[in-house]
Short mmCIF file of C-alpha atoms in Angstrom, two decimals:
data_model
loop_
_atom_site.label_atom_id
_atom_site.label_comp_id
_atom_site.label_asym_id
_atom_site.label_seq_id
_atom_site.Cartn_x
_atom_site.Cartn_y
_atom_site.Cartn_z
CA MET A 400 106.12 125.20 95.51
CA ASP A 401 109.72 124.20 94.72
CA MET A 402 109.24 121.70 91.89
CA ASP A 403 112.66 122.29 90.31
CA LYS A 404 114.81 121.68 93.41
CA LEU A 405 117.24 118.80 93.86
CA VAL A 406 116.05 116.30 96.48
CA SER A 407 118.55 114.00 98.20
CA ILE A 408 117.06 110.64 99.17
CA ILE A 409 119.10 108.76 101.77
CA ILE A 410 118.81 104.97 101.94
CA PRO A 411 120.69 103.42 104.91
CA VAL A 412 121.50 99.76 104.20
CA TYR A 413 122.44 96.92 106.51
CA ASN A 414 121.96 93.29 105.46
CA THR A 415 118.69 93.72 103.57
CA ASP A 416 119.54 91.89 100.35
CA THR A 417 116.02 90.39 100.27
CA TYR A 418 114.38 93.81 99.87
CA ILE A 419 117.02 96.32 98.77
CA GLU A 420 116.41 96.04 95.03
CA GLU A 421 112.69 96.68 95.39
CA CYS A 422 113.46 99.64 97.64
CA ILE A 423 116.01 101.34 95.38
CA LYS A 424 113.99 100.76 92.22
CA SER A 425 110.93 102.35 93.85
CA VAL A 426 113.07 105.44 94.54
CA CYS A 427 114.58 105.49 91.04
CA ASN A 428 111.09 105.26 89.53
CA GLN A 429 109.83 108.44 91.17
CA GLU A 430 107.83 110.67 88.85
CA TYR A 431 109.88 113.58 90.21
CA SER A 432 113.28 112.83 88.72
CA ASN A 433 115.60 115.59 90.00
CA LEU A 434 117.06 113.33 92.66
CA GLN A 435 120.34 112.50 94.33
CA ILE A 436 120.05 108.93 95.64
CA ILE A 437 122.54 108.26 98.44
CA VAL A 438 122.93 104.62 99.47
CA VAL A 439 124.93 104.34 102.70
CA ASP A 440 126.02 100.79 103.47
CA ASP A 441 126.60 100.17 107.18
CA GLY A 442 129.05 97.30 106.72
CA SER A 443 126.63 94.74 105.30
CA THR A 444 127.88 91.13 105.30
CA ASP A 445 125.30 89.77 102.84
CA SER A 446 124.92 90.57 99.13
CA SER A 447 123.30 93.99 99.69
CA ILE A 448 126.26 95.99 98.40
CA LYS A 449 126.54 93.91 95.21
CA ILE A 450 122.89 94.57 94.44
CA CYS A 451 123.40 98.31 95.07
CA GLU A 452 126.41 98.39 92.75
CA LYS A 453 124.44 96.64 90.02
CA LEU A 454 121.65 99.21 90.31
CA GLN A 455 124.18 102.06 90.33
CA LYS A 456 125.32 100.99 86.85
CA GLU A 457 121.71 101.33 85.69
CA ASP A 458 121.08 104.76 87.25
CA GLY A 459 123.79 107.41 87.48
CA ARG A 460 121.89 109.32 90.19
CA ILE A 461 122.87 106.64 92.71
CA LYS A 462 125.86 107.39 94.97
CA ILE A 463 127.14 104.57 97.19
CA ILE A 464 129.01 105.16 100.45
CA LYS A 465 130.60 102.15 102.16
CA ASN A 466 131.22 102.23 105.91
CA ILE A 467 132.18 99.77 108.60
CA HIS A 468 129.26 98.85 110.84
CA LYS A 469 128.53 101.83 113.12
CA GLY A 470 124.75 101.81 113.45
CA ALA A 471 121.75 103.67 112.06
CA VAL A 472 122.51 107.10 113.54
CA TYR A 473 126.02 107.32 112.10
CA THR A 474 124.77 105.97 108.76
CA ARG A 475 122.08 108.65 108.45
CA LYS A 476 124.50 111.37 109.47
CA CYS A 477 126.86 110.22 106.75
CA GLY A 478 124.03 110.43 104.23
CA VAL A 479 123.01 113.95 105.22
CA GLU A 480 126.63 115.13 105.27
CA ASN A 481 127.04 113.98 101.66
CA ALA A 482 123.69 115.33 100.49
CA ILE A 483 123.74 118.29 98.10
CA GLY A 484 120.00 118.65 97.55
CA GLU A 485 118.08 121.52 99.09
CA TYR A 486 115.71 118.96 100.58
CA VAL A 487 116.26 115.53 102.13
CA ALA A 488 114.05 112.45 102.46
CA PHE A 489 114.79 109.06 104.04
CA VAL A 490 113.75 105.62 102.82
CA ASP A 491 114.66 102.50 104.82
CA SER A 492 116.17 99.71 102.75
CA ASP A 493 113.49 97.12 103.53
CA ASP A 494 110.65 99.50 102.60
CA TYR A 495 109.41 100.82 99.28
CA VAL A 496 107.64 103.96 98.11
CA ASP A 497 104.94 104.95 95.66
CA LYS A 498 106.22 106.70 92.52
CA LYS A 499 104.33 109.87 93.50
CA LEU A 500 105.86 110.23 97.00
CA ILE A 501 108.60 112.83 96.43
CA GLY A 502 106.53 114.89 93.99
CA ARG A 503 103.61 114.97 96.42
CA LEU A 504 105.80 115.99 99.37
CA LEU A 505 107.59 118.61 97.30
CA LYS A 506 104.28 120.07 96.14
CA HIS A 507 103.70 121.28 99.72
CA MET A 508 107.21 122.63 100.28
CA ASP A 509 107.03 126.39 99.90
CA GLU A 510 110.00 128.61 100.74
CA ASP A 511 108.78 129.12 104.33
CA VAL A 512 107.89 125.47 105.08
CA ASP A 513 110.42 123.56 107.18
CA MET A 514 108.90 120.07 107.08
CA VAL A 515 106.21 118.12 105.24
CA SER A 516 105.04 114.96 106.99
CA SER A 517 102.78 112.27 105.53
CA ASN A 518 101.27 108.98 106.67
CA MET A 519 102.54 105.51 105.81
CA TYR A 520 101.23 102.01 105.31
CA ALA A 521 102.74 99.60 107.85
CA PHE A 522 102.43 96.09 106.48
CA SER A 523 103.36 92.52 107.34
CA ILE A 524 102.34 89.17 105.90
CA ASN A 525 98.85 89.34 107.38
CA THR A 526 98.04 92.98 108.03
CA GLU A 527 98.30 96.52 106.70
CA VAL A 528 97.50 99.59 108.79
CA ILE A 529 97.89 103.33 108.29
CA MET A 530 100.25 105.13 110.66
CA GLY A 531 100.60 108.88 110.96
CA SER A 532 100.35 111.95 113.18
CA SER A 533 97.48 112.21 115.64
CA LEU A 534 97.46 115.99 115.14
CA PRO A 535 94.94 116.97 112.43
CA HIS A 536 96.44 117.22 108.97
CA GLY A 537 96.82 120.73 107.58
CA THR A 538 99.19 123.68 107.57
CA TYR A 539 100.57 124.89 110.90
CA GLU A 540 101.86 128.46 110.69
CA LYS A 541 104.36 129.70 113.26
CA GLU A 542 102.05 130.68 116.11
CA GLN A 543 99.66 127.80 115.47
CA TRP A 544 102.55 125.34 115.38
CA TYR A 545 103.94 126.68 118.65
CA GLY A 546 100.46 126.32 120.12
CA ASN A 547 100.59 122.56 119.48
CA PHE A 548 103.94 121.94 121.16
CA ASN A 549 102.14 120.76 124.30
CA LYS A 550 101.09 117.66 122.34
CA LEU A 551 103.99 117.37 119.91
CA ILE A 552 105.70 114.30 121.40
CA TYR A 553 102.69 112.80 123.14
CA ASN A 554 99.10 113.74 122.46
CA GLU A 555 97.19 112.88 125.63
CA GLU A 556 93.83 113.25 123.90
CA ALA A 557 94.74 110.53 121.40
CA ASN A 558 96.90 108.50 123.81
CA THR A 559 99.73 108.34 121.26
CA TRP A 560 102.41 110.50 119.67
CA GLY A 561 101.39 113.92 118.34
CA LEU A 562 103.68 114.35 115.34
CA PHE A 563 104.47 110.99 113.74
CA GLN A 564 108.05 110.30 114.83
CA SER A 565 109.30 108.44 111.76
CA LEU A 566 112.00 110.07 109.63
CA SER A 567 110.50 108.29 106.62
CA GLY A 568 107.58 109.77 104.72
CA LYS A 569 108.85 113.29 105.41
CA LEU A 570 110.67 116.04 103.55
CA PHE A 571 113.23 118.17 105.41
CA ARG A 572 115.35 121.21 104.60
CA ARG A 573 118.90 119.88 104.37
CA ASN A 574 120.63 122.76 106.15
CA LYS A 575 118.24 122.71 109.10
CA LEU A 576 118.34 118.91 109.24
CA TRP A 577 122.13 118.84 109.37
CA GLU A 578 122.17 121.24 112.32
CA ILE A 579 119.91 118.81 114.21
CA ILE A 580 121.18 115.38 113.15
CA ARG A 581 124.89 116.10 113.52
CA GLU A 582 124.36 116.51 117.29
CA GLU A 583 122.54 113.18 117.69
CA ASN A 584 124.29 110.66 119.91
CA ASP A 585 125.64 107.84 117.70
CA GLU A 586 124.95 105.35 120.51
CA ILE A 587 121.17 105.80 120.33
CA SER A 588 119.66 102.69 118.76
CA LEU A 589 116.07 102.97 119.96
CA GLY A 590 114.08 106.13 119.33
CA ASP A 591 116.73 107.37 116.89
CA ASP A 592 114.07 108.72 114.51
CA ALA A 593 112.30 110.62 117.28
CA ALA A 594 115.63 112.03 118.50
CA VAL A 595 115.83 113.92 115.19
CA VAL A 596 112.19 114.57 114.29
CA TYR A 597 111.11 116.24 117.54
CA PRO A 598 114.14 118.56 117.97
CA TYR A 599 113.74 119.49 114.28
CA ALA A 600 110.05 120.24 114.77
CA LEU A 601 110.77 122.38 117.83
CA GLU A 602 113.03 124.55 115.67
CA SER A 603 110.53 124.81 112.82
CA ASP A 604 108.33 127.79 112.03
CA LYS A 605 105.94 126.12 109.63
CA ILE A 606 104.94 122.47 109.29
CA ILE A 607 102.54 120.75 106.91
CA LEU A 608 100.90 117.47 107.92
CA THR A 609 99.27 115.65 105.03
CA ASP A 610 97.03 112.59 104.91
CA ASP A 611 98.89 111.28 101.84
CA CYS A 612 99.88 107.63 102.30
CA LEU A 613 102.56 106.77 99.75
CA TYR A 614 105.25 105.15 101.89
CA HIS A 615 105.16 101.39 102.57
CA TYR A 616 106.84 100.38 105.84
CA ARG A 617 107.66 96.71 106.23
CA VAL A 618 107.09 95.45 109.78
CA ASN A 619 110.14 93.27 110.33
CA GLU A 620 109.57 90.70 113.05
CA THR A 621 113.34 90.16 113.44
CA SER A 622 114.06 93.84 114.10
CA MET A 623 115.35 95.09 117.45
CA THR A 624 111.90 96.14 118.63
CA HIS A 625 110.53 92.64 118.00
CA THR A 626 113.44 90.72 119.58
CA LEU A 627 113.94 89.72 123.20
CA GLU A 628 116.75 91.93 124.50
CA VAL A 629 117.25 92.76 128.15
CA ASN A 630 119.59 95.62 127.14
CA VAL A 631 116.62 97.34 125.48
CA PHE A 632 116.12 99.14 128.79
CA GLN A 633 119.57 100.70 128.54
CA LYS A 634 118.68 101.83 125.03
CA ILE A 635 115.46 103.39 126.31
CA TYR A 636 117.43 105.18 129.02
CA ASP A 637 120.00 106.48 126.51
CA PHE A 638 117.25 107.91 124.31
CA MET A 639 115.45 109.51 127.25
CA LYS A 640 118.58 111.20 128.61
CA TYR A 641 119.45 112.58 125.17
CA MET A 642 115.95 113.95 124.66
CA GLN A 643 115.85 115.52 128.12
CA ILE A 644 118.92 117.55 127.20
CA LYS A 645 117.39 118.59 123.85
CA ILE A 646 114.08 119.81 125.33
CA GLN A 647 115.26 121.50 128.52
CA GLU A 648 115.66 124.91 126.87
CA TYR A 649 112.02 125.21 125.81
CA PRO A 650 109.16 126.82 127.80
CA ASP A 651 107.63 124.85 130.70
CA GLU A 652 104.12 125.45 129.38
CA TRP A 653 104.85 123.18 126.43
CA GLN A 654 105.10 120.31 128.96
CA LEU A 655 107.75 118.58 126.86
CA ASP A 656 109.22 116.67 129.81
CA LYS A 657 105.81 115.29 130.75
CA GLN A 658 105.16 114.36 127.12
CA LEU A 659 108.51 112.62 126.90
CA HIS A 660 107.73 110.46 129.92
CA LYS A 661 104.36 109.48 128.45
CA TYR A 662 106.07 108.70 125.16
CA MET A 663 108.69 106.59 126.94
CA PHE A 664 105.95 104.55 128.56
CA HIS A 665 105.01 103.10 125.16
CA PHE A 666 108.60 101.92 124.69
CA LEU A 667 108.55 100.34 128.13
CA GLN A 668 105.19 98.66 127.52
CA ASN A 669 106.46 96.83 124.45
CA SER A 670 109.84 96.00 125.96
CA ILE A 671 108.52 94.61 129.24
CA LEU A 672 106.02 92.49 127.33
CA SER A 673 108.74 91.16 124.99
CA VAL A 674 111.37 90.46 127.64
CA TYR A 675 109.27 89.40 130.61
CA GLY A 676 105.84 88.55 129.20
CA ILE A 677 104.22 91.17 131.44
CA LYS A 678 101.62 93.44 129.90
CA ILE A 679 101.33 96.95 131.31
CA GLY A 680 98.35 99.05 130.31
CA ILE A 681 97.02 102.49 131.13
CA ALA A 682 94.40 102.64 133.87
CA TYR A 683 90.86 103.99 133.64
CA SER A 684 88.53 105.12 136.41
CA ILE A 685 84.84 104.41 136.80
CA GLU A 686 82.91 107.30 138.30
CA ARG A 687 79.79 105.41 139.35
CA ARG A 688 79.85 103.92 142.83
CA PHE A 689 78.18 100.65 143.79
CA LYS A 690 77.11 99.00 147.03
CA LYS A 691 79.02 96.07 148.50
CA LYS A 692 76.09 93.71 147.88
CA ASP A 693 75.67 94.69 144.20
CA ARG A 694 76.32 91.96 141.64
CA ILE A 695 78.28 93.50 138.78
CA ALA A 696 78.87 92.20 135.25
CA LEU A 697 81.62 93.64 133.06
CA TYR A 698 81.10 93.47 129.30
CA GLY A 699 84.62 93.63 127.90
CA VAL A 700 87.90 92.44 129.44
CA GLY A 701 90.32 94.70 127.57
CA GLY A 702 92.26 97.58 129.05
CA VAL A 703 89.14 99.37 130.25
CA GLY A 704 87.53 96.22 131.65
CA LYS A 705 90.65 95.23 133.56
CA SER A 706 90.92 98.71 135.06
CA PHE A 707 87.27 98.60 136.13
CA PHE A 708 87.76 95.12 137.57
CA ASN A 709 90.67 96.25 139.76
CA ILE A 710 88.54 99.09 141.13
CA LEU A 711 85.34 97.10 141.62
CA ASN A 712 87.11 94.09 143.13
CA ASN A 713 87.66 96.16 146.26
CA GLU A 714 84.08 97.47 146.33
CA VAL A 715 81.69 94.63 145.53
CA ASP A 716 81.49 90.92 146.35
CA LYS A 717 80.51 89.54 142.95
CA ILE A 718 81.87 90.34 139.49
CA ILE A 719 81.01 88.43 136.30
CA LEU A 720 83.11 88.83 133.16
CA TYR A 721 81.83 88.69 129.57
CA ASP A 722 83.94 89.01 126.44
CA LYS A 723 83.26 87.37 123.08
CA SER A 724 86.89 87.16 121.94
CA LYS A 725 88.17 85.89 125.32
CA ALA A 726 85.38 83.51 126.31
CA GLY A 727 86.78 80.48 128.13
CA GLN A 728 89.94 82.25 129.29
CA ILE A 729 90.75 82.94 132.93
CA TYR A 730 91.27 86.42 134.36
CA LYS A 731 92.05 86.88 138.05
CA ASN A 732 90.67 83.40 138.84
CA ARG A 733 87.41 84.10 137.00
CA ILE A 734 86.26 82.38 133.84
CA ILE A 735 85.39 84.84 131.09
CA LEU A 736 81.95 83.99 129.71
CA SER A 737 80.47 84.49 126.27
CA PRO A 738 78.01 87.41 125.89
CA ASN A 739 75.65 84.84 124.36
CA ASP A 740 75.23 83.41 127.88
CA ILE A 741 74.12 86.68 129.47
CA ASN A 742 71.20 86.30 131.85
CA GLN A 743 70.08 89.49 133.55
CA ASP A 744 69.01 87.54 136.64
CA ASP A 745 72.72 86.91 137.35
CA PHE A 746 73.59 90.56 137.99
CA ASP A 747 72.19 93.85 139.23
CA TYR A 748 74.17 95.99 136.77
CA ILE A 749 76.15 95.29 133.61
CA ILE A 750 78.90 97.79 132.80
CA ILE A 751 79.95 98.12 129.17
CA ALA A 752 83.73 98.44 129.58
CA ILE A 753 84.40 99.95 126.15
CA LYS A 754 86.01 103.29 125.22
CA ASN A 755 84.18 103.88 121.95
CA GLU A 756 80.71 105.36 122.39
CA GLU A 757 79.37 104.07 119.09
CA THR A 758 80.47 100.52 119.94
CA ALA A 759 78.88 100.88 123.38
CA ARG A 760 75.59 101.88 121.75
CA LYS A 761 75.64 98.78 119.56
CA ILE A 762 76.32 96.57 122.58
CA THR A 763 73.49 98.26 124.46
CA LYS A 764 71.12 97.46 121.61
CA VAL A 765 72.21 93.82 121.64
CA LEU A 766 71.70 93.61 125.41
CA LEU A 767 68.24 95.10 125.16
CA ASN A 768 67.36 92.54 122.48
CA GLN A 769 68.58 89.83 124.83
CA GLY A 770 66.06 91.01 127.41
CA VAL A 771 68.39 92.96 129.71
CA SER A 772 66.57 95.81 131.44
CA LYS A 773 67.68 99.28 130.36
CA ASN A 774 68.06 100.28 134.03
CA LYS A 775 70.72 97.63 134.49
CA ILE A 776 72.94 98.76 131.60
CA CYS A 777 75.73 101.23 132.43
CA TRP A 778 78.20 103.03 130.18
CA GLU A 779 80.24 106.16 130.64
CA THR A 780 83.27 107.54 128.87
CA PRO A 781 86.27 105.94 130.62
CA LYS A 782 88.56 108.49 132.24
CA LEU A 783 92.33 108.02 132.19
CA ILE A 784 93.96 107.88 135.63
CA ALA A 785 97.19 109.88 135.54
CA ASP A 786 100.36 107.96 136.45
CA MET A 787 98.55 104.71 137.22
CA TYR A 788 98.77 101.50 135.20
CA THR A 789 97.42 97.97 135.08
CA ILE A 790 99.67 94.90 135.08
CA ASP A 791 98.93 91.48 133.60
CA CYS A 792 101.31 88.56 134.10
#
């Protein structure tokens, strides 16, 4: 454990005068004090730079670099190029960190570890959720790490990324990081974290994933990913083409190209919803077959329920929809009813269109208490249909 090493913390800044003081102070207040704090201003037009200069007078570890506006990729590169620490961490200027973050990350950084990755709290005015890798936390030695490359970018079992793609909440070796980040295309403005994290991970021999949660990520509703921009599709394309070049040299059995396409789908989902108001979801199959005359009820009109509906709509004449949170809404010209109104005489079978088995068991118990015959209740683990999606307008 390298607890005496200099750590360079890079804080890219662009017009975040509302939050920048809280951010920098949270870095300055780290219990681990052997830090180089590099603030890189990307041509801010608000009072961000004045606040940074005031804080610099209070803490001599702060170094300020002023640039014209060139974007996040160039700004991070500039920070890494000026870093002198053996290790590098990133903190975004509208976020803040727990005082134990750097010390906790550094505690895991032995001489043969290339990256330590932790979880983070993503918070907004109303919510706070934990975000992190879907791969189990723990130490991944060389062969074990290579064995997980087939779910590094996209973990099909979890239907999300494998390694958490954020640059924040991680500790990198500066020399290795510079070799990766200096090649990143400055024009990438969506997926710019992933364009560094995944190539870096592919070149790593040992990774540690922790369940520590000491980074606080502010969900900014005015950020690019929350704003209506038709050119977001060009940004998605730019990221994809860059990543395809970066992964083409690696073995086919790692299925990196397939993972990348699955990963890109999540970008497209959010962008198409934001720009066009169209919701695209993954599709699920239902293995059980029914007769044309069967009257079917679906309990749940989420992603699973909508997939089942699209399949059953071509097989049976009558489908009834129940969903507590959507009661009264219309889906495909059908009124969604409240589960409180369930009457088993209205259907021959009721399918619980839910992914989670424990939740399905609870619903089954409720249905039985409502007098629904056990023989009428159906649930099975929904199966993903490869390369097929549902569309809601």
